[in-house]
């Protein structure tokens, strides 16, 4: 990873990003639920389509679903990274995921917002992201998620 003054980019030969994508690919199946103060906060579900019967017409990739049930819990501090730097970093990581057959879908309170990786099927969102590996599933959910995660 290349860290500039206010941006982070994933290089073509970045070993950390490569290791992370391969690690995500090796996950086969599972569910993690995190409750904070007796309230559901996040649910992470992993499904490897290789483990599903052959009648399923899956795309033979690992799908990881991250449902941010209480997204404001994950607020970040204010940063000065610009939108285009963030998009470039997401685009680079999404490409690494695709190369390794991994799809990550981010949900906000059960509503699909953004899909990264091999299973992304961008349409209009390709005009914004300029990537085949990133899909904005719902502009409304993605916007609300961004607002929830933004620091005060």
PDB file of C-alpha atoms in Angstrom:
ATOM      1  CA  UNK A   1       0.000   0.000   0.000  1.00  0.00           C
ATOM      2  CA  UNK A   2       1.200   3.469  -0.798  1.00  0.00           C
ATOM      3  CA  UNK A   3       0.298   6.048   1.805  1.00  0.00           C
ATOM      4  CA  UNK A   4       0.563   9.653   0.703  1.00  0.00           C
ATOM      5  CA  UNK A   5      -0.178  12.690   2.804  1.00  0.00           C
ATOM      6  CA  UNK A   6      -3.945  12.281   2.468  1.00  0.00           C
ATOM      7  CA  UNK A   7      -4.528   9.168   0.402  1.00  0.00           C
ATOM      8  CA  UNK A   8      -3.980   5.423   0.304  1.00  0.00           C
ATOM      9  CA  UNK A   9      -3.541   3.466  -2.898  1.00  0.00           C
ATOM     10  CA  UNK A  10      -3.097  -0.229  -3.476  1.00  0.00           C
ATOM     11  CA  UNK A  11      -0.218  -0.938  -5.812  1.00  0.00           C
ATOM     12  CA  UNK A  12      -0.298  -3.702  -8.424  1.00  0.00           C
ATOM     13  CA  UNK A  13       2.145  -5.859  -6.441  1.00  0.00           C
ATOM     14  CA  UNK A  14       0.908  -4.942  -2.960  1.00  0.00           C
ATOM     15  CA  UNK A  15       1.521  -8.033  -0.823  1.00  0.00           C
ATOM     16  CA  UNK A  16      -0.828  -6.995   2.013  1.00  0.00           C
ATOM     17  CA  UNK A  17      -3.800  -6.442  -0.296  1.00  0.00           C
ATOM     18  CA  UNK A  18      -2.995  -9.681  -2.130  1.00  0.00           C
ATOM     19  CA  UNK A  19      -2.786 -11.602   1.152  1.00  0.00           C
ATOM     20  CA  UNK A  20      -6.090 -10.115   2.362  1.00  0.00           C
ATOM     21  CA  UNK A  21      -7.917 -10.997  -0.866  1.00  0.00           C
ATOM     22  CA  UNK A  22      -6.555 -14.564  -0.816  1.00  0.00           C
ATOM     23  CA  UNK A  23      -7.479 -14.919   2.854  1.00  0.00           C
ATOM     24  CA  UNK A  24     -11.034 -13.826   2.078  1.00  0.00           C
ATOM     25  CA  UNK A  25     -11.118 -16.380  -0.751  1.00  0.00           C
ATOM     26  CA  UNK A  26     -10.140 -19.182   1.636  1.00  0.00           C
ATOM     27  CA  UNK A  27     -13.120 -18.560   3.931  1.00  0.00           C
ATOM     28  CA  UNK A  28     -15.716 -21.227   3.225  1.00  0.00           C
ATOM     29  CA  UNK A  29     -18.818 -20.628   5.309  1.00  0.00           C
ATOM     30  CA  UNK A  30     -19.799 -18.903   8.515  1.00  0.00           C
ATOM     31  CA  UNK A  31     -21.705 -16.206  10.309  1.00  0.00           C
ATOM     32  CA  UNK A  32     -20.478 -13.611  12.793  1.00  0.00           C
ATOM     33  CA  UNK A  33     -22.942 -11.451  14.701  1.00  0.00           C
ATOM     34  CA  UNK A  34     -21.764  -8.581  16.861  1.00  0.00           C
ATOM     35  CA  UNK A  35     -24.035  -7.061  19.478  1.00  0.00           C
ATOM     36  CA  UNK A  36     -23.129  -3.918  21.379  1.00  0.00           C
ATOM     37  CA  UNK A  37     -25.195  -3.039  24.430  1.00  0.00           C
ATOM     38  CA  UNK A  38     -27.593  -5.930  23.676  1.00  0.00           C
ATOM     39  CA  UNK A  39     -28.335  -4.405  20.253  1.00  0.00           C
ATOM     40  CA  UNK A  40     -27.394  -6.094  16.963  1.00  0.00           C
ATOM     41  CA  UNK A  41     -24.623  -4.010  15.375  1.00  0.00           C
ATOM     42  CA  UNK A  42     -23.143  -5.969  12.471  1.00  0.00           C
ATOM     43  CA  UNK A  43     -23.659  -9.339  10.819  1.00  0.00           C
ATOM     44  CA  UNK A  44     -21.019 -10.855   8.542  1.00  0.00           C
ATOM     45  CA  UNK A  45     -21.975 -13.893   6.502  1.00  0.00           C
ATOM     46  CA  UNK A  46     -19.599 -15.929   4.324  1.00  0.00           C
ATOM     47  CA  UNK A  47     -20.854 -18.279   1.618  1.00  0.00           C
ATOM     48  CA  UNK A  48     -18.531 -20.143  -0.714  1.00  0.00           C
ATOM     49  CA  UNK A  49     -20.506 -21.139  -3.810  1.00  0.00           C
ATOM     50  CA  UNK A  50     -18.156 -24.106  -4.300  1.00  0.00           C
ATOM     51  CA  UNK A  51     -19.858 -25.693  -1.263  1.00  0.00           C
ATOM     52  CA  UNK A  52     -23.366 -25.347  -2.717  1.00  0.00           C
ATOM     53  CA  UNK A  53     -24.838 -28.099  -4.884  1.00  0.00           C
ATOM     54  CA  UNK A  54     -24.188 -27.946  -8.620  1.00  0.00           C
ATOM     55  CA  UNK A  55     -27.838 -27.096  -9.394  1.00  0.00           C
ATOM     56  CA  UNK A  56     -27.176 -23.604  -8.040  1.00  0.00           C
ATOM     57  CA  UNK A  57     -26.089 -21.399 -10.898  1.00  0.00           C
ATOM     58  CA  UNK A  58     -23.706 -19.380  -8.722  1.00  0.00           C
ATOM     59  CA  UNK A  59     -20.671 -17.684 -10.208  1.00  0.00           C
ATOM     60  CA  UNK A  60     -18.172 -19.904  -8.325  1.00  0.00           C
ATOM     61  CA  UNK A  61     -16.923 -17.180  -6.059  1.00  0.00           C
ATOM     62  CA  UNK A  62     -16.914 -16.476  -2.374  1.00  0.00           C
ATOM     63  CA  UNK A  63     -19.567 -14.024  -1.284  1.00  0.00           C
ATOM     64  CA  UNK A  64     -19.148 -12.086   1.921  1.00  0.00           C
ATOM     65  CA  UNK A  65     -22.118 -10.065   3.106  1.00  0.00           C
ATOM     66  CA  UNK A  66     -21.452  -7.320   5.654  1.00  0.00           C
ATOM     67  CA  UNK A  67     -24.701  -5.962   7.072  1.00  0.00           C
ATOM     68  CA  UNK A  68     -24.076  -2.814   9.084  1.00  0.00           C
ATOM     69  CA  UNK A  69     -27.189  -2.918  11.240  1.00  0.00           C
ATOM     70  CA  UNK A  70     -26.050   0.015  13.394  1.00  0.00           C
ATOM     71  CA  UNK A  71     -23.734   1.793  10.933  1.00  0.00           C
ATOM     72  CA  UNK A  72     -23.199   4.838  13.153  1.00  0.00           C
ATOM     73  CA  UNK A  73     -21.246   2.551  15.529  1.00  0.00           C
ATOM     74  CA  UNK A  74     -18.531   2.420  12.845  1.00  0.00           C
ATOM     75  CA  UNK A  75     -18.128   6.190  12.444  1.00  0.00           C
ATOM     76  CA  UNK A  76     -14.666   7.277  11.436  1.00  0.00           C
ATOM     77  CA  UNK A  77     -12.803  10.384  12.406  1.00  0.00           C
ATOM     78  CA  UNK A  78     -12.799  13.184   9.898  1.00  0.00           C
ATOM     79  CA  UNK A  79     -10.202  12.649   7.250  1.00  0.00           C
ATOM     80  CA  UNK A  80      -9.082  14.869   4.447  1.00  0.00           C
ATOM     81  CA  UNK A  81      -9.081  12.143   1.822  1.00  0.00           C
ATOM     82  CA  UNK A  82     -10.954  13.295  -1.239  1.00  0.00           C
ATOM     83  CA  UNK A  83     -13.772  11.398  -2.910  1.00  0.00           C
ATOM     84  CA  UNK A  84     -11.682  10.501  -5.965  1.00  0.00           C
ATOM     85  CA  UNK A  85      -8.867   9.111  -3.796  1.00  0.00           C
ATOM     86  CA  UNK A  86     -11.392   6.975  -1.928  1.00  0.00           C
ATOM     87  CA  UNK A  87     -12.915   5.761  -5.193  1.00  0.00           C
ATOM     88  CA  UNK A  88      -9.479   4.915  -6.585  1.00  0.00           C
ATOM     89  CA  UNK A  89      -8.576   2.902  -3.483  1.00  0.00           C
ATOM     90  CA  UNK A  90     -11.924   1.074  -3.567  1.00  0.00           C
ATOM     91  CA  UNK A  91     -11.463   0.405  -7.288  1.00  0.00           C
ATOM     92  CA  UNK A  92      -7.988  -1.048  -6.730  1.00  0.00           C
ATOM     93  CA  UNK A  93      -9.166  -3.272  -3.864  1.00  0.00           C
ATOM     94  CA  UNK A  94     -12.253  -4.362  -5.826  1.00  0.00           C
ATOM     95  CA  UNK A  95      -9.991  -5.457  -8.665  1.00  0.00           C
ATOM     96  CA  UNK A  96      -7.885  -7.545  -6.230  1.00  0.00           C
ATOM     97  CA  UNK A  97     -11.081  -9.173  -4.949  1.00  0.00           C
ATOM     98  CA  UNK A  98     -12.187 -10.005  -8.512  1.00  0.00           C
ATOM     99  CA  UNK A  99      -8.810 -11.511  -9.350  1.00  0.00           C
ATOM    100  CA  UNK A 100      -9.271 -13.824  -6.369  1.00  0.00           C
ATOM    101  CA  UNK A 101     -12.927 -14.687  -7.051  1.00  0.00           C
ATOM    102  CA  UNK A 102     -14.282 -12.824  -4.019  1.00  0.00           C
ATOM    103  CA  UNK A 103     -17.360 -10.617  -3.727  1.00  0.00           C
ATOM    104  CA  UNK A 104     -18.115  -8.375  -0.741  1.00  0.00           C
ATOM    105  CA  UNK A 105     -21.547  -6.790  -0.416  1.00  0.00           C
ATOM    106  CA  UNK A 106     -22.105  -3.993   2.093  1.00  0.00           C
ATOM    107  CA  UNK A 107     -25.629  -3.609   3.411  1.00  0.00           C
ATOM    108  CA  UNK A 108     -27.084  -0.821   5.498  1.00  0.00           C
ATOM    109  CA  UNK A 109     -29.736  -2.104   7.879  1.00  0.00           C
ATOM    110  CA  UNK A 110     -30.462  -5.042   5.570  1.00  0.00           C
ATOM    111  CA  UNK A 111     -30.533  -3.020   2.329  1.00  0.00           C
ATOM    112  CA  UNK A 112     -27.817  -3.711  -0.214  1.00  0.00           C
ATOM    113  CA  UNK A 113     -25.740  -0.571  -0.797  1.00  0.00           C
ATOM    114  CA  UNK A 114     -22.464  -1.478  -2.535  1.00  0.00           C
ATOM    115  CA  UNK A 115     -20.949  -4.628  -4.043  1.00  0.00           C
ATOM    116  CA  UNK A 116     -17.208  -4.997  -4.620  1.00  0.00           C
ATOM    117  CA  UNK A 117     -15.344  -7.741  -6.468  1.00  0.00           C
ATOM    118  CA  UNK A 118     -16.177 -10.522  -8.875  1.00  0.00           C
ATOM    119  CA  UNK A 119     -19.953 -10.539  -8.360  1.00  0.00           C
ATOM    120  CA  UNK A 120     -20.354  -6.817  -9.028  1.00  0.00           C
ATOM    121  CA  UNK A 121     -22.540  -6.088 -12.054  1.00  0.00           C
ATOM    122  CA  UNK A 122     -22.300  -2.332 -12.529  1.00  0.00           C
ATOM    123  CA  UNK A 123     -24.647  -0.509 -14.843  1.00  0.00           C
ATOM    124  CA  UNK A 124     -25.041   3.228 -14.368  1.00  0.00           C
ATOM    125  CA  UNK A 125     -22.600   3.123 -11.427  1.00  0.00           C
ATOM    126  CA  UNK A 126     -19.823   2.260 -13.910  1.00  0.00           C
ATOM    127  CA  UNK A 127     -20.028   5.863 -15.130  1.00  0.00           C
ATOM    128  CA  UNK A 128     -19.089   7.032 -11.620  1.00  0.00           C
ATOM    129  CA  UNK A 129     -16.602   4.340 -10.576  1.00  0.00           C
ATOM    130  CA  UNK A 130     -15.125   3.518 -13.998  1.00  0.00           C
ATOM    131  CA  UNK A 131     -14.794  -0.068 -12.810  1.00  0.00           C
ATOM    132  CA  UNK A 132     -16.309  -3.447 -13.668  1.00  0.00           C
ATOM    133  CA  UNK A 133     -15.551  -4.535 -10.093  1.00  0.00           C
ATOM    134  CA  UNK A 134     -17.729  -2.026  -8.186  1.00  0.00           C
ATOM    135  CA  UNK A 135     -21.510  -1.751  -8.157  1.00  0.00           C
ATOM    136  CA  UNK A 136     -23.675   0.782  -6.390  1.00  0.00           C
ATOM    137  CA  UNK A 137     -26.738  -1.356  -5.704  1.00  0.00           C
ATOM    138  CA  UNK A 138     -28.770   1.473  -4.230  1.00  0.00           C
ATOM    139  CA  UNK A 139     -27.745   5.099  -4.432  1.00  0.00           C
ATOM    140  CA  UNK A 140     -30.045   5.887  -1.506  1.00  0.00           C
ATOM    141  CA  UNK A 141     -28.588   3.143   0.727  1.00  0.00           C
ATOM    142  CA  UNK A 142     -25.005   4.036  -0.287  1.00  0.00           C
ATOM    143  CA  UNK A 143     -25.588   7.728   0.461  1.00  0.00           C
ATOM    144  CA  UNK A 144     -27.168   6.960   3.824  1.00  0.00           C
ATOM    145  CA  UNK A 145     -24.300   4.593   4.653  1.00  0.00           C
ATOM    146  CA  UNK A 146     -21.745   7.264   3.809  1.00  0.00           C
ATOM    147  CA  UNK A 147     -23.599   9.743   6.023  1.00  0.00           C
ATOM    148  CA  UNK A 148     -23.776   7.200   8.879  1.00  0.00           C
ATOM    149  CA  UNK A 149     -20.052   6.460   8.692  1.00  0.00           C
ATOM    150  CA  UNK A 150     -18.902  10.063   8.411  1.00  0.00           C
ATOM    151  CA  UNK A 151     -17.330  11.497  11.545  1.00  0.00           C
ATOM    152  CA  UNK A 152     -18.753  14.570  13.208  1.00  0.00           C
TER     153      UNK A 152
END
